[in-house]
Amino acid sequence: MDREGTPPLEPLPALTAAEGGLLDAYLAAAEALGRANPARVEQTYSALVAAQALAARAAELRDALELMYRRGERELHQRTLARALRLLDGERRAGRVALPPAD
């Protein structure tokens, strides 16, 4: 525990720079998709802005995967990447993509 009483953060697993870029791009795309979710957003304009950002984030995700492929990184290590996503708060950050609970 640190001075504030919170447990120390678990370190991220070892990732290549390209894998780190992939995770960053994926999370940014998921967040943009969540902000465009018509079941969660109230204003058309904010959904439009989110959709525009989503297009850019999707291109970054594509570019990250292309870079990995060009560098010979042919496999995605799912367990390691999933662990890293959890440590990066991926479940919360991607949570707005899902439908909200029914009333």
C-alpha positions as CSV (number, residue, x, y, z in Angstrom):
1,M,0.0,0.0,0.0
2,D,1.2,3.5,-0.7
3,R,0.8,6.5,1.6
4,E,-2.8,7.1,0.6
5,G,-3.7,3.5,1.4
6,T,-4.2,2.4,-2.2
7,P,-2.6,-0.8,-3.4
8,P,0.2,-0.5,-5.9
9,L,-0.8,-0.8,-9.6
10,E,0.1,-4.0,-11.3
11,P,2.7,-3.5,-14.0
12,L,1.7,-3.9,-17.6
13,P,2.9,-7.0,-19.3
14,A,5.8,-6.6,-21.7
15,L,4.5,-5.4,-25.1
16,T,6.2,-4.4,-28.3
17,A,5.8,-0.8,-29.3
18,A,3.5,-1.9,-32.0
19,E,1.3,-3.8,-29.5
20,G,1.2,-0.7,-27.3
21,G,0.1,1.3,-30.3
22,L,-2.6,-1.2,-31.1
23,L,-4.0,-1.1,-27.6
24,D,-4.0,2.7,-27.6
25,A,-5.8,2.8,-31.0
26,Y,-8.3,0.1,-30.0
27,L,-9.2,1.9,-26.8
28,A,-9.6,5.2,-28.5
29,A,-11.8,3.7,-31.2
30,A,-13.9,1.9,-28.5
31,E,-14.3,5.2,-26.6
32,A,-15.4,7.0,-29.7
33,L,-17.9,4.3,-30.6
34,G,-19.3,4.5,-27.1
35,R,-19.7,8.3,-27.4
36,A,-21.6,7.7,-30.7
37,N,-23.9,5.0,-29.2
38,P,-27.5,6.1,-30.0
39,A,-28.8,4.3,-26.9
40,R,-26.6,6.4,-24.7
41,V,-26.1,9.8,-26.3
42,E,-28.8,12.6,-26.2
43,Q,-27.7,15.1,-28.8
44,T,-27.3,14.4,-32.6
45,Y,-24.3,16.8,-32.8
46,S,-22.4,15.1,-30.0
47,A,-23.0,11.7,-31.7
48,L,-21.9,13.2,-35.1
49,V,-18.6,14.5,-33.5
50,A,-18.0,11.1,-31.9
51,A,-18.7,9.4,-35.3
52,Q,-16.2,11.7,-37.0
53,A,-13.6,10.9,-34.3
54,L,-14.4,7.2,-34.7
55,A,-13.4,7.3,-38.4
56,A,-10.0,8.8,-37.4
57,R,-9.5,6.3,-34.6
58,A,-10.5,3.4,-36.8
59,A,-7.8,4.5,-39.3
60,E,-5.3,4.6,-36.5
61,L,-6.3,1.1,-35.4
62,R,-5.9,-0.1,-39.0
63,D,-2.5,1.6,-39.2
64,A,-1.3,0.0,-36.0
65,L,-2.3,-3.5,-37.3
66,E,-0.6,-2.8,-40.6
67,L,2.5,-1.8,-38.9
68,M,2.5,-5.0,-36.8
69,Y,2.0,-7.1,-39.9
70,R,4.8,-5.4,-41.9
71,R,7.1,-5.9,-38.9
72,G,6.4,-9.6,-39.0
73,E,4.2,-9.7,-35.9
74,R,1.7,-12.2,-37.3
75,E,0.1,-13.4,-34.1
76,L,-1.9,-11.5,-31.5
77,H,-1.2,-12.8,-28.0
78,Q,-4.7,-12.6,-26.8
79,R,-4.2,-13.4,-23.1
80,T,-1.4,-10.9,-22.7
81,L,-3.3,-8.2,-24.7
82,A,-6.5,-8.8,-22.7
83,R,-4.5,-8.5,-19.4
84,A,-3.0,-5.2,-20.6
85,L,-6.5,-4.0,-21.7
86,R,-7.8,-4.8,-18.2
87,L,-4.9,-2.9,-16.6
88,L,-5.6,0.0,-18.8
89,D,-9.2,0.1,-17.6
90,G,-10.4,-1.2,-20.9
91,E,-13.6,-2.7,-19.5
92,R,-14.8,0.7,-18.3
93,R,-13.5,2.6,-21.3
94,A,-15.3,0.3,-23.7
95,G,-18.4,-0.1,-21.6
96,R,-20.4,2.6,-23.3
97,V,-20.5,0.5,-26.5
98,A,-23.0,-1.9,-24.9
99,L,-26.7,-1.2,-24.6
100,P,-27.7,0.3,-21.2
101,P,-29.8,-1.8,-19.0
102,A,-33.5,-2.0,-19.9
103,D,-35.8,0.3,-17.8
